[in-house]
Tab-separated table of C-alpha atoms and ligand atoms in Angstrom:
chain	number	residue	atom	x	y	z
J	1179	UNK	CA	-61.414	3.396	-105.479
J	1180	UNK	CA	-58.905	0.904	-104.110
J	1181	UNK	CA	-60.847	-1.954	-105.833
J	1182	UNK	CA	-60.973	-0.208	-108.707
J	1183	UNK	CA	-57.361	0.110	-108.925
J	1184	UNK	CA	-56.425	-3.254	-108.007
J	1185	UNK	CA	-59.001	-4.397	-110.683
J	1186	UNK	CA	-56.957	-2.441	-113.444
J	1187	UNK	CA	-54.062	-3.950	-112.030
J	1188	UNK	CA	-55.477	-7.564	-112.791
J	1189	UNK	CA	-56.519	-6.250	-116.017
J	1190	UNK	CA	-52.952	-5.157	-116.933
J	1191	UNK	CA	-51.560	-8.443	-115.496
J	1192	UNK	CA	-53.894	-10.721	-117.847
J	1193	UNK	CA	-53.024	-8.305	-120.566
J	1194	UNK	CA	-49.126	-8.535	-120.555
J	1195	UNK	CA	-49.215	-12.213	-119.677
J	1196	UNK	CA	-51.405	-12.927	-122.703
J	1197	UNK	CA	-48.844	-10.743	-125.036
J	1198	UNK	CA	-46.118	-12.853	-123.531
J	1199	UNK	CA	-47.728	-15.965	-124.278
J	1200	UNK	CA	-48.895	-15.016	-127.935
J	1201	UNK	CA	-45.219	-13.766	-128.626
J	1202	UNK	CA	-43.855	-16.956	-127.061
J	1203	UNK	CA	-46.067	-19.184	-129.260
J	1204	UNK	CA	-44.912	-17.951	-132.413
J	1205	UNK	CA	-41.255	-17.657	-131.452
J	1206	UNK	CA	-39.657	-21.071	-130.697
J	1207	UNK	CA	-36.075	-20.398	-130.266
J	1208	UNK	CA	-34.654	-19.191	-133.660
J	1209	UNK	CA	-38.106	-19.201	-135.185
J	1210	UNK	CA	-39.460	-16.138	-137.338
J	1211	UNK	CA	-42.365	-14.538	-136.825
J	1212	UNK	CA	-42.415	-13.142	-140.027
J	1213	UNK	CA	-43.072	-16.002	-142.790
J	1214	UNK	CA	-41.839	-15.828	-146.194
J	1215	UNK	CA	-43.971	-17.510	-149.070
J	1216	UNK	CA	-42.619	-17.902	-152.559
J	1217	UNK	CA	-44.905	-18.199	-155.517
J	1218	UNK	CA	-44.470	-17.315	-159.005
J	1219	UNK	CA	-45.024	-14.410	-161.792
J	1220	UNK	CA	-48.145	-12.005	-161.146
J	1221	UNK	CA	-50.309	-13.418	-164.236
J	1222	UNK	CA	-49.827	-17.329	-162.996
J	1223	UNK	CA	-51.861	-19.171	-160.308
J	1224	UNK	CA	-49.067	-19.524	-157.378
J	1225	UNK	CA	-49.092	-15.528	-157.138
J	1226	UNK	CA	-52.603	-15.534	-156.074
J	1227	UNK	CA	-52.925	-18.651	-154.202
J	1228	UNK	CA	-49.667	-17.917	-152.119
J	1229	UNK	CA	-51.042	-14.481	-151.155
J	1230	UNK	CA	-54.272	-16.122	-149.573
J	1231	UNK	CA	-52.283	-18.576	-147.745
J	1232	UNK	CA	-50.005	-15.787	-146.549
J	1233	UNK	CA	-53.016	-14.161	-145.526
J	1234	UNK	CA	-54.420	-17.048	-143.817
J	1235	UNK	CA	-51.210	-17.142	-141.805
J	1236	UNK	CA	-51.418	-13.513	-140.895
J	1237	UNK	CA	-54.912	-13.574	-139.822
J	1238	UNK	CA	-55.378	-16.981	-138.078
J	1239	UNK	CA	-52.034	-18.053	-136.722
J	1240	UNK	CA	-51.286	-16.204	-133.659
J	1241	UNK	CA	-48.463	-14.161	-133.255
J	1242	UNK	CA	-47.308	-14.612	-137.043
J	1243	UNK	CA	-47.337	-12.888	-140.171
J	1244	UNK	CA	-46.386	-13.646	-143.563
J	1245	UNK	CA	-45.465	-12.209	-146.880
J	1246	UNK	CA	-46.114	-13.464	-150.307
J	1247	UNK	CA	-43.194	-13.007	-152.738
J	1248	UNK	CA	-43.117	-13.093	-156.612
J	1249	UNK	CA	-40.493	-15.168	-158.159
J	1250	UNK	CA	-39.359	-17.079	-161.203
J	1251	UNK	CA	-41.195	-20.083	-159.731
J	1252	UNK	CA	-40.389	-23.778	-158.845
J	1253	UNK	CA	-36.822	-24.201	-159.661
J	1254	UNK	CA	-36.011	-21.061	-158.060
J	1255	UNK	CA	-38.455	-21.550	-155.192
J	1256	UNK	CA	-36.834	-25.053	-154.283
J	1257	UNK	CA	-33.532	-23.109	-153.877
J	1258	UNK	CA	-34.980	-20.381	-151.749
J	1259	UNK	CA	-36.442	-22.967	-149.689
J	1260	UNK	CA	-33.796	-25.203	-149.372
J	1261	UNK	CA	-31.163	-22.161	-148.546
J	1262	UNK	CA	-34.014	-20.843	-145.844
J	1263	UNK	CA	-34.516	-17.680	-147.778
J	1264	UNK	CA	-38.196	-18.233	-147.821
J	1265	UNK	CA	-40.187	-20.517	-145.352
J	1266	UNK	CA	-43.042	-21.733	-147.556
J	1267	UNK	CA	-42.919	-22.419	-151.348
J	1268	UNK	CA	-45.690	-23.315	-154.374
J	1269	UNK	CA	-43.628	-25.828	-156.536
J	1270	UNK	CA	-44.421	-28.262	-159.086
J	1271	UNK	CA	-44.457	-31.943	-157.806
J	1272	UNK	CA	-42.181	-32.834	-160.454
J	1273	UNK	CA	-39.346	-30.217	-159.623
J	1274	UNK	CA	-39.835	-31.289	-156.067
J	1275	UNK	CA	-38.927	-34.663	-156.966
J	1276	UNK	CA	-35.814	-33.745	-159.309
J	1277	UNK	CA	-34.464	-31.126	-156.417
J	1278	UNK	CA	-35.020	-33.668	-153.349
J	1279	UNK	CA	-32.988	-36.564	-155.369
J	1280	UNK	CA	-30.416	-34.602	-157.125
J	1281	UNK	CA	-31.948	-35.765	-160.567
J	1282	UNK	CA	-32.595	-33.896	-164.130
J	1283	UNK	CA	-31.902	-29.994	-163.466
J	1284	UNK	CA	-30.260	-30.601	-160.221
J	1285	UNK	CA	-27.994	-33.627	-160.711
J	1286	UNK	CA	-24.805	-31.383	-161.003
J	1287	UNK	CA	-25.710	-30.131	-156.995
J	1288	UNK	CA	-25.976	-32.084	-153.995
J	1289	UNK	CA	-29.583	-32.785	-153.556
J	1290	UNK	CA	-31.785	-30.041	-151.929
J	1291	UNK	CA	-32.343	-32.114	-148.612
J	1292	UNK	CA	-34.122	-29.083	-146.500
J	1293	UNK	CA	-37.627	-29.433	-148.631
J	1294	UNK	CA	-40.872	-30.978	-146.992
J	1295	UNK	CA	-44.093	-31.308	-147.905
J	1296	UNK	CA	-47.363	-29.788	-146.704
J	1297	UNK	CA	-50.119	-30.517	-149.584
J	1298	UNK	CA	-50.801	-31.454	-153.194
J	1299	UNK	CA	-53.321	-29.027	-154.390
J	1300	UNK	CA	-54.205	-28.913	-158.317
J	1301	UNK	CA	-53.156	-30.101	-161.773
J	1302	UNK	CA	-50.847	-27.846	-163.379
J	1303	UNK	CA	-51.572	-27.783	-167.156
J	1304	UNK	CA	-48.726	-27.751	-169.981
J	1305	UNK	CA	-50.405	-25.115	-172.259
J	1306	UNK	CA	-48.713	-24.350	-175.521
J	1307	UNK	CA	-50.558	-21.480	-176.839
J	1308	UNK	CA	-49.367	-20.323	-180.438
J	1309	UNK	CA	-50.455	-17.238	-182.539
J	1310	UNK	CA	-53.229	-18.526	-184.774
J	1311	UNK	CA	-51.983	-16.787	-187.756
J	1312	UNK	CA	-48.078	-18.072	-187.292
J	1313	UNK	CA	-48.894	-21.373	-189.373
J	1314	UNK	CA	-48.193	-23.829	-186.273
J	1315	UNK	CA	-50.613	-26.738	-186.356
J	1316	UNK	CA	-48.984	-29.302	-184.677
J	1317	UNK	CA	-45.788	-29.297	-182.083
J	1318	UNK	CA	-43.448	-30.241	-185.396
J	1319	UNK	CA	-44.299	-26.714	-186.483
J	1320	UNK	CA	-42.430	-25.079	-183.662
J	1321	UNK	CA	-39.327	-25.638	-185.281
J	1322	UNK	CA	-37.566	-22.479	-186.357
J	1323	UNK	CA	-40.392	-20.534	-184.570
J	1324	UNK	CA	-39.793	-17.829	-181.639
J	1325	UNK	CA	-41.003	-19.996	-178.488
J	1326	UNK	CA	-41.453	-18.477	-175.331
J	1327	UNK	CA	-40.052	-21.286	-172.756
J	1328	UNK	CA	-40.693	-20.005	-169.432
J	1329	UNK	CA	-39.184	-17.572	-166.916
J	1330	UNK	CA	-35.347	-18.582	-166.228
J	1331	UNK	CA	-35.456	-21.082	-163.063
J	1332	UNK	CA	-39.332	-21.957	-163.945
J	1333	UNK	CA	-40.762	-25.239	-163.641
J	1334	UNK	CA	-42.384	-24.346	-166.926
J	1335	UNK	CA	-39.028	-24.038	-168.677
J	1336	UNK	CA	-38.133	-27.417	-167.493
J	1337	UNK	CA	-41.246	-28.961	-168.991
J	1338	UNK	CA	-40.948	-26.962	-172.374
J	1339	UNK	CA	-37.697	-28.763	-172.733
J	1340	UNK	CA	-38.587	-32.088	-171.991
J	1341	UNK	CA	-41.989	-31.830	-174.059
J	1342	UNK	CA	-39.907	-30.594	-176.924
J	1343	UNK	CA	-37.176	-33.150	-176.798
J	1344	UNK	CA	-39.940	-35.715	-176.815
J	1345	UNK	CA	-40.985	-34.377	-180.145
J	1346	UNK	CA	-37.155	-34.468	-181.207
J	1347	UNK	CA	-36.791	-30.606	-180.978
J	1348	UNK	CA	-33.983	-29.291	-179.225
J	1349	UNK	CA	-33.612	-25.267	-178.193
J	1350	UNK	CA	-30.978	-25.181	-181.330
J	1351	UNK	CA	-34.048	-25.900	-183.697
J	1352	UNK	CA	-36.215	-22.954	-182.116
J	1353	UNK	CA	-35.384	-19.468	-181.020
J	1354	UNK	CA	-36.217	-19.790	-177.261
J	1355	UNK	CA	-37.116	-16.639	-175.446
J	1356	UNK	CA	-37.197	-17.054	-171.503
J	1357	UNK	CA	-40.168	-14.963	-170.427
J	1358	UNK	CA	-42.494	-15.013	-167.374
J	1359	UNK	CA	-46.211	-15.711	-168.297
J	1360	UNK	CA	-46.941	-12.201	-168.203
J	1361	UNK	CA	-43.979	-11.064	-170.629
J	1362	UNK	CA	-44.930	-14.124	-172.860
J	1363	UNK	CA	-48.513	-12.839	-173.284
J	1364	UNK	CA	-47.222	-9.387	-174.183
J	1365	UNK	CA	-44.860	-11.044	-176.672
J	1366	UNK	CA	-47.686	-12.954	-178.333
J	1367	UNK	CA	-49.938	-10.260	-178.753
J	1368	UNK	CA	-47.244	-7.873	-180.042
J	1369	UNK	CA	-46.049	-10.634	-182.593
J	1370	UNK	CA	-42.632	-10.965	-180.869
J	1371	UNK	CA	-43.275	-14.722	-180.173
J	1372	UNK	CA	-45.096	-17.173	-182.489
J	1373	UNK	CA	-45.900	-19.753	-179.226
J	1374	UNK	CA	-45.631	-19.760	-175.270
J	1375	UNK	CA	-45.487	-22.586	-172.955
J	1376	UNK	CA	-47.382	-22.062	-169.664
J	1377	UNK	CA	-47.615	-25.039	-166.892
J	1378	UNK	CA	-50.294	-23.628	-164.370
J	1379	UNK	CA	-53.712	-24.253	-163.181
J	1380	UNK	CA	-56.745	-23.556	-165.325
J	1381	UNK	CA	-57.560	-20.828	-166.109
J	1382	UNK	CA	-54.329	-19.005	-166.308
J	1383	UNK	CA	-54.741	-15.394	-166.042
J	1384	UNK	CA	-51.836	-14.543	-168.768
J	1385	UNK	CA	-53.684	-16.975	-171.168
J	1386	UNK	CA	-56.900	-15.700	-170.414
J	1387	UNK	CA	-55.833	-12.252	-171.070
J	1388	UNK	CA	-54.188	-12.914	-174.562
J	1389	UNK	CA	-57.197	-15.022	-175.512
J	1390	UNK	CA	-59.530	-12.261	-175.230
J	1391	UNK	CA	-57.620	-9.412	-177.313
J	1392	UNK	CA	-55.818	-11.738	-179.555
J	1393	UNK	CA	-56.326	-14.756	-181.871
J	1394	UNK	CA	-54.422	-17.697	-180.345
J	1395	UNK	CA	-54.820	-21.376	-180.104
J	1396	UNK	CA	-53.841	-24.201	-177.841
J	1397	UNK	CA	-51.891	-27.234	-179.368
J	1398	UNK	CA	-52.683	-30.669	-178.556
J	1399	UNK	CA	-50.105	-33.371	-177.749
J	1400	UNK	CA	-50.469	-36.527	-179.576
J	1401	UNK	CA	-51.559	-39.625	-177.727
J	1402	UNK	CA	-48.623	-41.796	-178.513
J	1403	UNK	CA	-46.049	-38.553	-177.684
J	1404	UNK	CA	-47.838	-38.254	-174.549
J	1405	UNK	CA	-47.327	-41.666	-173.644
J	1406	UNK	CA	-44.055	-41.500	-174.062
J	1407	UNK	CA	-43.166	-38.529	-172.301
J	1408	UNK	CA	-45.216	-40.164	-169.185
J	1409	UNK	CA	-43.302	-43.316	-169.528
J	1410	UNK	CA	-40.083	-41.142	-169.075
J	1411	UNK	CA	-41.183	-38.760	-166.783
J	1412	UNK	CA	-43.897	-40.193	-164.421
J	1413	UNK	CA	-44.929	-37.223	-163.011
J	1414	UNK	CA	-46.762	-36.235	-165.817
J	1415	UNK	CA	-50.478	-37.262	-166.422
J	1416	UNK	CA	-52.726	-37.012	-169.327
J	1417	UNK	CA	-55.199	-34.215	-169.378
J	1418	UNK	CA	-57.783	-32.449	-171.238
J	1419	UNK	CA	-58.352	-28.654	-171.353
J	1420	UNK	CA	-62.198	-28.459	-171.740
J	1421	UNK	CA	-63.708	-26.554	-174.832
J	1422	UNK	CA	-64.509	-22.946	-173.706
J	1423	UNK	CA	-61.763	-22.688	-170.799
J	1424	UNK	CA	-60.439	-19.650	-173.067
J	1425	UNK	CA	-62.128	-17.205	-175.592
J	1426	UNK	CA	-62.376	-18.741	-179.056
J	1427	UNK	CA	-61.306	-22.391	-177.584
J	1428	UNK	CA	-63.954	-24.243	-179.541
J	1429	UNK	CA	-62.836	-27.860	-178.764
J	1430	UNK	CA	-61.114	-30.035	-175.809
J	1431	UNK	CA	-57.163	-29.904	-176.063
J	1432	UNK	CA	-55.665	-33.040	-175.118
J	1433	UNK	CA	-52.101	-32.463	-173.115
J	1434	UNK	CA	-50.104	-33.322	-170.224
J	1435	UNK	CA	-50.284	-31.870	-166.658
J	1436	UNK	CA	-48.218	-32.180	-163.150
J	1437	UNK	CA	-49.449	-31.268	-159.726
J	1438	UNK	CA	-48.848	-28.073	-157.803
J	1439	UNK	CA	-47.961	-28.563	-154.094
J	1440	UNK	CA	-47.184	-26.561	-151.099
J	1441	UNK	CA	-43.810	-27.079	-149.562
J	1442	UNK	CA	-41.981	-25.952	-146.479
J	1443	UNK	CA	-38.229	-25.901	-145.309
J	1444	UNK	CA	-37.624	-28.900	-142.958
J	1445	UNK	CA	-36.035	-26.412	-140.231
J	1446	UNK	CA	-39.478	-24.942	-139.127
J	1447	UNK	CA	-40.701	-26.372	-135.924
J	1448	UNK	CA	-43.487	-28.900	-135.846
J	1449	UNK	CA	-45.426	-26.671	-133.641
J	1450	UNK	CA	-45.252	-23.726	-136.046
J	1451	UNK	CA	-46.116	-26.022	-139.566
J	1452	UNK	CA	-48.536	-27.680	-137.629
J	1453	UNK	CA	-50.668	-24.568	-136.599
J	1454	UNK	CA	-50.224	-23.213	-140.170
J	1455	UNK	CA	-51.529	-26.541	-141.841
J	1456	UNK	CA	-54.517	-26.292	-139.324
J	1457	UNK	CA	-55.088	-22.690	-140.079
J	1458	UNK	CA	-55.276	-23.493	-143.992
J	1459	UNK	CA	-57.368	-26.126	-143.779
J	1460	UNK	CA	-59.821	-24.578	-141.414
J	1461	UNK	CA	-59.985	-21.732	-143.977
J	1462	UNK	CA	-60.176	-23.345	-147.165
J	1463	UNK	CA	-62.965	-20.889	-148.290
J	1464	UNK	CA	-60.394	-18.096	-148.232
J	1465	UNK	CA	-58.038	-20.221	-150.260
J	1466	UNK	CA	-60.724	-21.088	-152.953
J	1467	UNK	CA	-61.826	-17.327	-153.312
J	1468	UNK	CA	-58.514	-16.363	-154.386
J	1469	UNK	CA	-58.613	-18.618	-157.533
J	1470	UNK	CA	-60.600	-21.607	-158.926
J	1471	UNK	CA	-57.751	-24.108	-158.228
J	1472	UNK	CA	-57.697	-23.016	-154.599
J	1473	UNK	CA	-61.105	-25.027	-154.552
J	1474	UNK	CA	-59.240	-28.320	-155.215
J	1475	UNK	CA	-57.355	-28.458	-151.937
J	1476	UNK	CA	-59.041	-31.010	-149.887
J	1477	UNK	CA	-57.975	-33.222	-146.718
J	1478	UNK	CA	-58.884	-36.268	-149.067
J	1479	UNK	CA	-56.232	-35.237	-151.540
J	1480	UNK	CA	-53.635	-33.296	-150.135
J	1481	UNK	CA	-51.231	-36.280	-149.469
J	1482	UNK	CA	-51.662	-37.909	-153.101
J	1483	UNK	CA	-48.970	-37.861	-155.543
J	1484	UNK	CA	-46.406	-36.085	-152.734
J	1485	UNK	CA	-43.251	-36.798	-153.916
J	1486	UNK	CA	-41.484	-35.271	-150.744
J	1487	UNK	CA	-41.837	-36.462	-147.146
J	1488	UNK	CA	-44.323	-34.693	-145.334
J	1489	UNK	CA	-43.116	-32.162	-142.800
J	1490	UNK	CA	-44.106	-33.539	-139.384
J	1491	UNK	CA	-45.997	-30.684	-138.517
J	1492	UNK	CA	-48.165	-31.275	-141.668
J	1493	UNK	CA	-48.164	-34.827	-140.504
J	1494	UNK	CA	-49.344	-34.196	-137.281
J	1495	UNK	CA	-52.288	-32.122	-138.580
J	1496	UNK	CA	-53.272	-34.994	-140.784
J	1497	UNK	CA	-53.123	-37.618	-138.253
J	1498	UNK	CA	-55.093	-35.781	-135.803
J	1499	UNK	CA	-57.888	-35.432	-138.282
J	1500	UNK	CA	-57.916	-38.886	-138.890
J	1501	UNK	CA	-56.093	-38.927	-142.551
W	2991	LIG	N1	-45.815	-24.128	-162.273
W	2991	LIG	C1	-45.061	-22.960	-162.889
W	2991	LIG	C2	-43.722	-22.973	-162.571
W	2991	LIG	O1	-42.796	-23.532	-161.581
W	2991	LIG	C3	-45.659	-21.659	-162.290
W	2991	LIG	C4	-47.131	-21.450	-162.161
W	2991	LIG	C5	-47.808	-20.450	-161.603
W	2991	LIG	O2	-47.111	-19.358	-161.306
W	2991	LIG	O3	-48.934	-20.342	-161.158
W	2991	LIG	O4	-42.976	-22.699	-163.463
């Protein structure tokens, strides 16, 4: 009997030490045990991938849970990250660069110095989706039309403005509507807009949805204009949307793309970001299962095209695995 009691006490002791240890691991002084991940609208790619990332943290990083939040995307996200309202965020690499260096849409504000990189992930393709019956055959035909240019504070909206400008078109020449991807898809379907800009990984749910129920097409950007855009804004690359990516899309579409990346606020500890980065790369299957573009994440490409300094925790993981 006595030995049973002492056995029980030993077990209790082990249990309480383990509990304290697990909690201690998560909580460096001032470190949250619940992390917030900023994504984008529900009909994009950030949302499912940010959700998978949050699940990986909750399931695989001891003592920490994470929650994915729907937001207006990149520009909103860099601000949320910089002020510490969220801990991780999916963002475009062009917006990350402008924010960190106080350029373009951030030129009136102090640079957002708290942004750090974790990994570059996949190309985000600028998709200019138009109602097939709106008489729009080229970018120039967008003049005078109702155009969804992205959610307020999205990277999409910044891309729409730059790409329209490269064609000599300003917001004064169109009727700009600031809509999320889901709202833009509804508006295209209901005939409330003639065209919509979408900057997101392929395939994008909003474009898949509208193309199955409605007659839409995707505009190409002429090579000469694409080259001029890339000369002015080096984060763009020329890419092809392969025929068949969407219903009724019979031919390749030539356009430009930026890169999606995972970022983190500078204030999180090296230890925590190391453990999160390690969990992510050890569970790539969970990430890829959430959306095809999650499959692009790899150790080989994670640090390419990264405009931010890597967080020391991510850098430590990459060093450890010989990157
Ligand atoms: N890249 C888009 C933006 O920042 C969001 C893409 C997405 O939600 O997948 O506007």
